[in-house]
mmCIF file of C-alpha atoms and ligand atoms in Angstrom:
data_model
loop_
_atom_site.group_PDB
_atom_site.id
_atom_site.type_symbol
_atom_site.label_atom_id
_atom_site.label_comp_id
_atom_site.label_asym_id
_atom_site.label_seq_id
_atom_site.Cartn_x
_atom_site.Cartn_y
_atom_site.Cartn_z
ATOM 1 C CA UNK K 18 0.000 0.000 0.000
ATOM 2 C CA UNK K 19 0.778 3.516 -0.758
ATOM 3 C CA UNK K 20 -0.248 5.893 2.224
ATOM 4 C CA UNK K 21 0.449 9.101 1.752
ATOM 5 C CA UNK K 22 -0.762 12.574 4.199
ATOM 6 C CA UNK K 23 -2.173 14.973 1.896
ATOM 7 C CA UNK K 24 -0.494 17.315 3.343
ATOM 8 C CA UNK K 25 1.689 18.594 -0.125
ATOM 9 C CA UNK K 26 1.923 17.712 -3.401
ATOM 10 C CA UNK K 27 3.536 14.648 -4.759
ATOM 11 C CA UNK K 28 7.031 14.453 -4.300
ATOM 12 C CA UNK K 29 9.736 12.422 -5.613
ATOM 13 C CA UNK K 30 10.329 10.437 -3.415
ATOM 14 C CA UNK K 31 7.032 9.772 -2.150
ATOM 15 C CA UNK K 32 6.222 9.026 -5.828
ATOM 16 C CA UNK K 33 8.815 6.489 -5.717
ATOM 17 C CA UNK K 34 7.314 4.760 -2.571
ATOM 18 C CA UNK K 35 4.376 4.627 -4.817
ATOM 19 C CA UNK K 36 6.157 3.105 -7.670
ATOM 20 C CA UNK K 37 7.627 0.461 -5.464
ATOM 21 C CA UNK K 38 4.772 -0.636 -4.030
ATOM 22 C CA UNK K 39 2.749 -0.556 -7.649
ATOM 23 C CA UNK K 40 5.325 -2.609 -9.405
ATOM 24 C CA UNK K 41 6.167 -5.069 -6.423
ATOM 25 C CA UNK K 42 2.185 -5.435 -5.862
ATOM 26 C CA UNK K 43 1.678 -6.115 -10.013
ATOM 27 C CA UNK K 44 4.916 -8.481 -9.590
ATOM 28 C CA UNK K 45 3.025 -10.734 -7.315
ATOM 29 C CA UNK K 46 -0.342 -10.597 -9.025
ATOM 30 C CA UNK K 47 -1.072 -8.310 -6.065
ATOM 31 C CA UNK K 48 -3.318 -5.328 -5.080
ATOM 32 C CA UNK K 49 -2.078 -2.035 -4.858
ATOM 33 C CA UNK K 50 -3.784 0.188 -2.446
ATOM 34 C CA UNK K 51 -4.036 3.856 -1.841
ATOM 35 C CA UNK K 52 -5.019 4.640 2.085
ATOM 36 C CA UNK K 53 -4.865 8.862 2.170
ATOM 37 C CA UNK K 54 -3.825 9.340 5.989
ATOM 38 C CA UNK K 55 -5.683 12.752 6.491
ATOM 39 C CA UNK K 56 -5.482 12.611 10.576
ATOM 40 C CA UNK K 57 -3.595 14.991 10.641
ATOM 41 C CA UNK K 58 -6.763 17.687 10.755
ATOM 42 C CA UNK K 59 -5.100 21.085 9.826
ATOM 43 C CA UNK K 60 -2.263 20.428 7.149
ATOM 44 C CA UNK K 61 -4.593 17.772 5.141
ATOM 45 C CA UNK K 62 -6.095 19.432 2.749
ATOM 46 C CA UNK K 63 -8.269 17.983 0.086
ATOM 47 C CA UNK K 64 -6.737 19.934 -2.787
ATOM 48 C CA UNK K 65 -3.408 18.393 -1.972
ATOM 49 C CA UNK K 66 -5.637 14.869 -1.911
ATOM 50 C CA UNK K 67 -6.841 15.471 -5.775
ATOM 51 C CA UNK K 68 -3.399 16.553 -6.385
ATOM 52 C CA UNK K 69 -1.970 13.249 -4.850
ATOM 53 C CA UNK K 70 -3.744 11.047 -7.025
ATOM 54 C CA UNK K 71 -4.102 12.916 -10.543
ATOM 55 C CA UNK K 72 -0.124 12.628 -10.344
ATOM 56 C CA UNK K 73 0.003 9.028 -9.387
ATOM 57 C CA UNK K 74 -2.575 8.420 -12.853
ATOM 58 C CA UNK K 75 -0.359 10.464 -14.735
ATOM 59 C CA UNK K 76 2.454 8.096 -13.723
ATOM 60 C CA UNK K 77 0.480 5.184 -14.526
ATOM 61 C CA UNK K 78 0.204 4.262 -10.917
ATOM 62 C CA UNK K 79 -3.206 4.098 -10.471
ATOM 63 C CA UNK K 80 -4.685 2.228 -7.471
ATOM 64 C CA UNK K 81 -6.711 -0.947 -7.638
ATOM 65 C CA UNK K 82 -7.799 0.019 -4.116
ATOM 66 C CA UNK K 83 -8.506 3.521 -2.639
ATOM 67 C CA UNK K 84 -10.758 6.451 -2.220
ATOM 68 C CA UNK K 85 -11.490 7.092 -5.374
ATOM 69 C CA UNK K 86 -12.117 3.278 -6.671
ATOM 70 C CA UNK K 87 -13.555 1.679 -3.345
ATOM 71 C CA UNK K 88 -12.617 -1.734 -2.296
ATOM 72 C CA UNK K 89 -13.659 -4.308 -0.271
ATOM 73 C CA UNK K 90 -11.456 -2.998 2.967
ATOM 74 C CA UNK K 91 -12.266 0.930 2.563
ATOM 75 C CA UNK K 92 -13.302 3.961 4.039
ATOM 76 C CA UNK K 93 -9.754 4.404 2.318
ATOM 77 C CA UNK K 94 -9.302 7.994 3.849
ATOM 78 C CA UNK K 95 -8.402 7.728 7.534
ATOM 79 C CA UNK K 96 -10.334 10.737 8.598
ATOM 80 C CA UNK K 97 -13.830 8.033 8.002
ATOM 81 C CA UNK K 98 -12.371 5.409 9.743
ATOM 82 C CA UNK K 99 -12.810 6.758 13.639
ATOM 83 C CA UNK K 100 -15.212 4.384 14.292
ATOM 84 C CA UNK K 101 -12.887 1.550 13.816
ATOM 85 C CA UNK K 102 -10.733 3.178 15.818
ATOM 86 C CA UNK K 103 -12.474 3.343 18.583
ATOM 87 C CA UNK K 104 -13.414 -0.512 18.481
ATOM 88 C CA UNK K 105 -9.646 -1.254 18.514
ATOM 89 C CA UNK K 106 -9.195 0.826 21.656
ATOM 90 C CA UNK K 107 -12.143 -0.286 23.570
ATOM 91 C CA UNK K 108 -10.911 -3.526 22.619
ATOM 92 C CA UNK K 109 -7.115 -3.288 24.053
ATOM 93 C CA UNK K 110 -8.195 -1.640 27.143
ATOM 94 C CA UNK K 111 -10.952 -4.400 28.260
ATOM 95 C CA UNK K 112 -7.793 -6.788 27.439
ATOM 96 C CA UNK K 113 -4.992 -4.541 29.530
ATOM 97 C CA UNK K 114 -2.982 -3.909 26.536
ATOM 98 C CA UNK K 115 -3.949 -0.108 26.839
ATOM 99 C CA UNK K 116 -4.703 2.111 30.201
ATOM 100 C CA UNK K 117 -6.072 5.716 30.215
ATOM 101 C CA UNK K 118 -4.002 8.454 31.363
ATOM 102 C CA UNK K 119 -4.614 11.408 33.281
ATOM 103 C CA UNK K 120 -1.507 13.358 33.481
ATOM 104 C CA UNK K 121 -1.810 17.104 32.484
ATOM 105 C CA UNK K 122 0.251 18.152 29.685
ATOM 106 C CA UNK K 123 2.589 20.447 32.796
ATOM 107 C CA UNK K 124 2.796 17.311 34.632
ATOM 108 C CA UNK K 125 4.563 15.361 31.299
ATOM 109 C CA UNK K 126 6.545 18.565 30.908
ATOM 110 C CA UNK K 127 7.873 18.563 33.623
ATOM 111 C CA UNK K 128 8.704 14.887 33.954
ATOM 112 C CA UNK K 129 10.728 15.196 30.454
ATOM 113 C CA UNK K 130 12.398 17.974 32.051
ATOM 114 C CA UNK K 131 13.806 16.484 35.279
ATOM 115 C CA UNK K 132 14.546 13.178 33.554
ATOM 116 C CA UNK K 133 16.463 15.043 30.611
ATOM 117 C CA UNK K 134 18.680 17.067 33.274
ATOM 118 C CA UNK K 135 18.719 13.733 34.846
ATOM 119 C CA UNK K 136 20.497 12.458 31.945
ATOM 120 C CA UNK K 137 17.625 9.945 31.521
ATOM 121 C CA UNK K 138 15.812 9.290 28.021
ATOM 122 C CA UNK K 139 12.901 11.058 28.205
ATOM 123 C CA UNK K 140 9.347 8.283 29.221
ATOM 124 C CA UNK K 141 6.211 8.322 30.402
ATOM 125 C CA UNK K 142 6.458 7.160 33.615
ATOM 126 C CA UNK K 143 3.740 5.058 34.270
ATOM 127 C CA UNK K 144 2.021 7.248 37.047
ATOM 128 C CA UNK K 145 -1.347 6.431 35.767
ATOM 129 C CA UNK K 146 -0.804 2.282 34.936
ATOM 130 C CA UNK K 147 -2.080 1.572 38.882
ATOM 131 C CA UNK K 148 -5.468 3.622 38.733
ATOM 132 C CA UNK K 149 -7.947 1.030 39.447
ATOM 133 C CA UNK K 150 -11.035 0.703 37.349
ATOM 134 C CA UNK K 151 -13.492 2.411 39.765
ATOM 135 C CA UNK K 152 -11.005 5.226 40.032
ATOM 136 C CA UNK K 153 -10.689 5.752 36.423
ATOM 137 C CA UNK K 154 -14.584 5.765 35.499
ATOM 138 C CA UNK K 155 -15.038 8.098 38.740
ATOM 139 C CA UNK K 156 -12.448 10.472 37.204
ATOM 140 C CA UNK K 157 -14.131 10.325 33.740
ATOM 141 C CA UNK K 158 -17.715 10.706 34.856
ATOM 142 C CA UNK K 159 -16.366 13.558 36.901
ATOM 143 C CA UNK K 160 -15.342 15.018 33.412
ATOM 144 C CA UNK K 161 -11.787 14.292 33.725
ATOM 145 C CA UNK K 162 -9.490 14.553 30.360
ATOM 146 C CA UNK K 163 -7.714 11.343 29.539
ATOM 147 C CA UNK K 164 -6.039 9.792 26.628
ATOM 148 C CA UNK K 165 -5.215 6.352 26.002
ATOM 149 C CA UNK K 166 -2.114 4.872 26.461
ATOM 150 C CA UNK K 167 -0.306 1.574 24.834
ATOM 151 C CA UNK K 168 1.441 -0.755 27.638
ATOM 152 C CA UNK K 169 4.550 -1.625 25.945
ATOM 153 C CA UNK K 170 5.951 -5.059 26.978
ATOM 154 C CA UNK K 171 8.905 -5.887 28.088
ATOM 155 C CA UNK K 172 11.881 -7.996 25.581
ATOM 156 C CA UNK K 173 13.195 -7.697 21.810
ATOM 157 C CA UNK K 174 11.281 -6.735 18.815
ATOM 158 C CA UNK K 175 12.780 -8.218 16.098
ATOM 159 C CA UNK K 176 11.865 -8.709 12.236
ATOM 160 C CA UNK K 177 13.125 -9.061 9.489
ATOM 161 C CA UNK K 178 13.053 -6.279 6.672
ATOM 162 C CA UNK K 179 13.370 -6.992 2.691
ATOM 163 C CA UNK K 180 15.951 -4.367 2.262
ATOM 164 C CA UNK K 181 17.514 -3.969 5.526
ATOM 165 C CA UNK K 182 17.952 -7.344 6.760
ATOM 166 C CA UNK K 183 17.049 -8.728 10.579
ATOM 167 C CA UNK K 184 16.229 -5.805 12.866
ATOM 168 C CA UNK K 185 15.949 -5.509 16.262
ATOM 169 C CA UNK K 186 14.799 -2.980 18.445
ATOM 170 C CA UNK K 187 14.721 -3.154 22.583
ATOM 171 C CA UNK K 188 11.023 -2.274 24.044
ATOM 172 C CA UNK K 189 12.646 -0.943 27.033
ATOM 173 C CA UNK K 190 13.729 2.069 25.066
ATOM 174 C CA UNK K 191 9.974 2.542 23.927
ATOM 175 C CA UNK K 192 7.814 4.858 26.937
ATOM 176 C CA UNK K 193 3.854 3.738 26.418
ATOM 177 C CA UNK K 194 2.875 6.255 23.838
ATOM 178 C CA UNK K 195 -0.726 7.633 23.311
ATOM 179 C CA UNK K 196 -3.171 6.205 20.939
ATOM 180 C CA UNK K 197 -5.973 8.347 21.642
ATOM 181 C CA UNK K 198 -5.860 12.090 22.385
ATOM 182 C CA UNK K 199 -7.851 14.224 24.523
ATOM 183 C CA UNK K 200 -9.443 15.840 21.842
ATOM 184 C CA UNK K 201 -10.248 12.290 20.287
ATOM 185 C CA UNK K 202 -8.119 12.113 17.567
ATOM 186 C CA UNK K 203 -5.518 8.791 17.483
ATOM 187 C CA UNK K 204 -2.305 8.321 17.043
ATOM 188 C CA UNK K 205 -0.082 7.696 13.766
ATOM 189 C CA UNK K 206 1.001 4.781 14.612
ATOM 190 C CA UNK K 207 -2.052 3.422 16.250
ATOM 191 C CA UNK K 208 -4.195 4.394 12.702
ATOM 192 C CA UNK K 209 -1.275 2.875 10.811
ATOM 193 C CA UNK K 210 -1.848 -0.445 12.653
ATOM 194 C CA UNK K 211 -5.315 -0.149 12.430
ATOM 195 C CA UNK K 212 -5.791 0.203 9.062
ATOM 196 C CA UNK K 213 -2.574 -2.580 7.859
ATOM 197 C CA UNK K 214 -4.665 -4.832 9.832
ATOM 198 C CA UNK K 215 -8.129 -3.733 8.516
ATOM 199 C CA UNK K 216 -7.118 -3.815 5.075
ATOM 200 C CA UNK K 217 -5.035 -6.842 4.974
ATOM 201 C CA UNK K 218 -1.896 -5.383 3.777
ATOM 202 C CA UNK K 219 0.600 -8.118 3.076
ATOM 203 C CA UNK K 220 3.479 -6.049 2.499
ATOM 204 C CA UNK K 221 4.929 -2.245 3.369
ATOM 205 C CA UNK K 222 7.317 -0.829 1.455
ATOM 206 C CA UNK K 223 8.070 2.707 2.822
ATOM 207 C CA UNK K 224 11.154 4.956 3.689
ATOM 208 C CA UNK K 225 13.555 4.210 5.953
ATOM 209 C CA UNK K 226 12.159 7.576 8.226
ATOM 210 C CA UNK K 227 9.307 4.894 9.628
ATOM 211 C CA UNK K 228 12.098 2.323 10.795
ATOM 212 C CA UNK K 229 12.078 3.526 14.421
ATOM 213 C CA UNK K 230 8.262 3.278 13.954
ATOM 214 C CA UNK K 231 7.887 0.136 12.655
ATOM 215 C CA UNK K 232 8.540 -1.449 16.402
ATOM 216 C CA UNK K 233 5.736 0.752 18.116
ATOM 217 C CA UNK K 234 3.729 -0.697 15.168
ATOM 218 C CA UNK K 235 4.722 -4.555 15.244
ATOM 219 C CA UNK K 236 3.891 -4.522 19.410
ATOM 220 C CA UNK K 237 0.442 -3.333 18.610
ATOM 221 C CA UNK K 238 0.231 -6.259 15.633
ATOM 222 C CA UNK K 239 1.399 -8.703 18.952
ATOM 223 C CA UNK K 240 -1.285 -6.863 20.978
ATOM 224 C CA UNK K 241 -4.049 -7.634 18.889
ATOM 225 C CA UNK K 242 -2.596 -11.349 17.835
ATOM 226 C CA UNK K 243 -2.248 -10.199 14.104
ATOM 227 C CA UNK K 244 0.351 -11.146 12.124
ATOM 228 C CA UNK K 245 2.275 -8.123 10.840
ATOM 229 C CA UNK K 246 2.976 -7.726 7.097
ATOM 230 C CA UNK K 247 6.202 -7.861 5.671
ATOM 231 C CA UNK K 248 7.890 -4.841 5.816
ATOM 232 C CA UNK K 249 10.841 -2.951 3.470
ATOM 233 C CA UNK K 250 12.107 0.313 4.213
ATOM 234 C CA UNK K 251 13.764 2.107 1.328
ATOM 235 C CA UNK K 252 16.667 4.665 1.588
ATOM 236 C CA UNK K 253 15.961 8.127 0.869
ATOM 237 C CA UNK K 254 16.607 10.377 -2.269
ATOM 238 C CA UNK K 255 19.572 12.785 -1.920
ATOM 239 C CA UNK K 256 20.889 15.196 -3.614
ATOM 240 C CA UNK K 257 24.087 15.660 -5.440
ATOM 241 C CA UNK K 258 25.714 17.840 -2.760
ATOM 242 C CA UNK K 259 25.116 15.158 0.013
ATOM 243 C CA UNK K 260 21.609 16.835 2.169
ATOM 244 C CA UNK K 261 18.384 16.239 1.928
ATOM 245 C CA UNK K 262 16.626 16.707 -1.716
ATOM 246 C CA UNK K 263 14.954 20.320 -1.258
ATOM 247 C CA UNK K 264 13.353 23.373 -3.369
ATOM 248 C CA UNK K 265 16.773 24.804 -3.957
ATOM 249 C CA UNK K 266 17.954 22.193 -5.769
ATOM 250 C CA UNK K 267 15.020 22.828 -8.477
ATOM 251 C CA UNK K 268 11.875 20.953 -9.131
ATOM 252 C CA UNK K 269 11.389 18.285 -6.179
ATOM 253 C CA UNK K 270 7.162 17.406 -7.077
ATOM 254 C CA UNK K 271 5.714 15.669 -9.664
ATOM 255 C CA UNK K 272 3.819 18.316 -10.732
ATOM 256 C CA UNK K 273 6.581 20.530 -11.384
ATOM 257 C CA UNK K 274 8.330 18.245 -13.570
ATOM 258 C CA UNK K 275 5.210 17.180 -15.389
ATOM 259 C CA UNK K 276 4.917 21.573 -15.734
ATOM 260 C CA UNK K 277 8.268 21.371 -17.313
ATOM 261 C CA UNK K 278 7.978 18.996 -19.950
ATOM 262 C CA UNK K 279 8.895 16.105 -18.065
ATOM 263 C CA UNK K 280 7.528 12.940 -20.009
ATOM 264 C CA UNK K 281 5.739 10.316 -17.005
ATOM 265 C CA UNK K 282 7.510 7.388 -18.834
ATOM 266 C CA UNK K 283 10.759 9.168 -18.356
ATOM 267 C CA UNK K 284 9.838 9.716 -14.513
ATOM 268 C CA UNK K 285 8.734 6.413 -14.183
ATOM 269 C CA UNK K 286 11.982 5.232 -15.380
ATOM 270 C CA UNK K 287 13.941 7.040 -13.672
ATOM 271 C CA UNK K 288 12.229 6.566 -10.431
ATOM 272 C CA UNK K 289 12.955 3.156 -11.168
ATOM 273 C CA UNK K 290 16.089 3.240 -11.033
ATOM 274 C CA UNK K 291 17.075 5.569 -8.129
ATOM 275 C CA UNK K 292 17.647 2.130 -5.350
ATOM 276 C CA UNK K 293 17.001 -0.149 -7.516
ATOM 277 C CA UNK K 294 19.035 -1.896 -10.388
ATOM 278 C CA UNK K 295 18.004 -4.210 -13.018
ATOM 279 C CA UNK K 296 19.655 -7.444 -13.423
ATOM 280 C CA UNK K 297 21.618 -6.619 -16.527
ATOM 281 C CA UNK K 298 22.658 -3.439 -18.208
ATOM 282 C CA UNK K 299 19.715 -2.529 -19.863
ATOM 283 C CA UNK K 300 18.878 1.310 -18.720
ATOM 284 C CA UNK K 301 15.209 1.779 -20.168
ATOM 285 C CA UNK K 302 12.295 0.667 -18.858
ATOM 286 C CA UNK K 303 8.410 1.384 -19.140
ATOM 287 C CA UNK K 304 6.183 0.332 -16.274
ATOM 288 C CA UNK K 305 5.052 -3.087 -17.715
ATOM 289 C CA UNK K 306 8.559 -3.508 -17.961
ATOM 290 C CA UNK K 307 9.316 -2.935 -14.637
ATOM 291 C CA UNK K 308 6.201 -4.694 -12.844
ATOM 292 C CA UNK K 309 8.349 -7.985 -14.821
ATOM 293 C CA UNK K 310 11.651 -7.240 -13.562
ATOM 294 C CA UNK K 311 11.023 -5.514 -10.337
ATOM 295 C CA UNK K 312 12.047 -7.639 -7.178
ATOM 296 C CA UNK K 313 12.851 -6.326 -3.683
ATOM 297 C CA UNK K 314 16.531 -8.029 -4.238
ATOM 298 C CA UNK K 315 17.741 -5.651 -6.251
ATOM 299 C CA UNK K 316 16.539 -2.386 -3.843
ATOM 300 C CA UNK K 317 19.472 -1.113 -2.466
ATOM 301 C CA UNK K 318 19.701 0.651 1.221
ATOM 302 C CA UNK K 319 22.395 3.196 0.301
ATOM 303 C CA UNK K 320 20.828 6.748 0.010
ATOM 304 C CA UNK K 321 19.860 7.345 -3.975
ATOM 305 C CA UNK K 322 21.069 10.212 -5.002
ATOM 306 C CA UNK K 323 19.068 12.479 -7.408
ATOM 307 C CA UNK K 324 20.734 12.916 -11.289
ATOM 308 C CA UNK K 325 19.324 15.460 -12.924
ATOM 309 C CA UNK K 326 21.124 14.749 -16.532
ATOM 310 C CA UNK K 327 20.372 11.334 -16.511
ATOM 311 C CA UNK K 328 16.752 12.270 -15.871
ATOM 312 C CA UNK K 329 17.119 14.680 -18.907
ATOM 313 C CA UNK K 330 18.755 11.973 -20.625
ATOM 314 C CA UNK K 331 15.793 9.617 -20.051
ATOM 315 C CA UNK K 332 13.284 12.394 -21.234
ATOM 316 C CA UNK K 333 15.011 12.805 -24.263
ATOM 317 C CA UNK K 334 15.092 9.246 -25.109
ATOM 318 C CA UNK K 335 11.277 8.920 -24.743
HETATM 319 N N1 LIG U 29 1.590 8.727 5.934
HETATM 320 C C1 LIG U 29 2.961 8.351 6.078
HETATM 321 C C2 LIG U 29 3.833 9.333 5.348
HETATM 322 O O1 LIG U 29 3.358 10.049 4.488
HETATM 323 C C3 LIG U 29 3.231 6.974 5.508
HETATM 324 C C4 LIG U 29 3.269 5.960 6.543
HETATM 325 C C5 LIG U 29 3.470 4.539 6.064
HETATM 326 O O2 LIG U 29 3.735 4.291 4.896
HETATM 327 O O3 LIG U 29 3.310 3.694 6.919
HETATM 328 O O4 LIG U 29 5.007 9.410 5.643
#
């Protein structure tokens, strides 16, 4: 699945996640599926939603899943799912995996604060884990504020990633973040879990900035007895001076490119073939091409970095 926040346009790289996950899903005789994670209230905006997906058709990545086709697994826009959020957080706390807290925002402030010029990493500190029952609904029918809370377990989280080989991440490390806010709204990672589960992705392919989460998100697969999908973290695109691929480097969306001439079979291409190589020489490929060749093998996890004459070069081939 592709899931991007509408919170911009299209960019490269995200573009590329798309790709991936289009040509892997076609590889398999898969689904591909577009989930538009919209939680976040006031930078998702449904212009940057339309935006989003008339790229991905002019790419030729069009979902067989998603808002704008349905599916058998949908809503496909996060912001209509609440309600199944809510199940899934009723449901961990009646089975202990999640506790509601009532710590005031000064209270965590504070507590990062000492245990930072304590030398500590900061955590939530559990203060609210011992409330019993009758104690909690007294608080809440009093009108108390409280969010929900994820009791991380103790031990290993390990798993093994297409790209990046056997991972493994220490729960200790991990404080028992919030899944649902005060104001209602849930968590990223909580969602995420939510809606892998609920739409029965088999496999993530995503940049490597969601490793850290990707433990977070396999103890809440554990929680609910799921099995996880299969997940593959990608590097990230670069650019030719080393930093992160900005505006001052020149055109970074799709949109832009498309504006200046760009051909999509030359972006496809070369999307292609930033992290991933081909098995022989051979340089040009269209997207049927690719969903025959592509396999997670050849992905590389070195940091791409972005050409901008062999793009040209592409686009003047097509
Ligand atoms: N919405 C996330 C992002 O745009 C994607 C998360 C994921 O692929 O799990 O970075």
């Amino acid at each position: 699945r592709f899931a991007p926040s509408p919170t911009g346009s299209l960019h490269i790289g995200s573009a590329r996640t798309a790709l991936f996950n289009f040509v892997f899903a076609r590889h398999q005789g898969g689904v591909f599926v577009l989930r538009i994670e919209d939680t976040d209230m006031k930078r998702s905006l449904q212009v940057h939603e339309h935006s989003i997906t008339r790229d991905l058709h002019w790419l030729g990545l069009s979902a067989d899943e998603g808002p704008d086709v349905g599916g058998a697994y949908g809503p496909y826009r996060q912001s209509e799912r609440a309600h199944i959020y809510e199940e899934g957080v009723l449901r961990l706390l009646a089975e202990g995996h999640a506790y509601r807290c009532f710590c005031s925002q000064e209270r965590l402030d504070a507590l990062k604060e000492d245990q930072l010029t304590r030398g500590r990493m900061p955590k939530y500190d559990r203060r609210c884990l011992g409330l019993t029952e009758e104690e909690v609904q007294q608080r809440l029918a009093a009108g108390e504020q409280a969010t929900v809370r994820f009791r991380i377990p103790q031990g290993q989280v390990d798993y093994q990633d297409m790209i990046r080989g056997r991972l493994s991440f220490s729960a200790d490390v991990i404080g028992d973040f919030i899944i649902k806010r005060t104001d209602g709204g849930f968590s990223y990672n909580y969602a995420v879990v939510m809606d892998d589960m609920g739409m029965k992705i088999t496999h993530v392919i995503r940049g490597e900035d969601h490793v850290t989460n990707t433990a977070r998100q396999l103890l809440l697969f554990q929680a609910f007895g799921v099995e996880p999908p299969t997940y593959a973290h990608h590097s990230m695109i670069h650019a030719p001076d080393g930093g992160k691929l900005s505006k001052r480097h020149g055109a970074t969306s799709i949109g832009e490119f498309r504006d200046l001439g760009y051909l999509p079979e030359a972006m496809v291409n070369y999307l292609a073939l930033l992290g991933w190589h081909p098995s022989d020489e051979r340089e040009l490929f269209r997207l049927p091409e690719l969903v025959q060749e592509f396999t997670m093998d050849r992905v590389s996890k070195s940091p791409a970095v972005f050409d901008r004459d062999k793009l040209n070069w592409l686009n003047g081939v097509y």
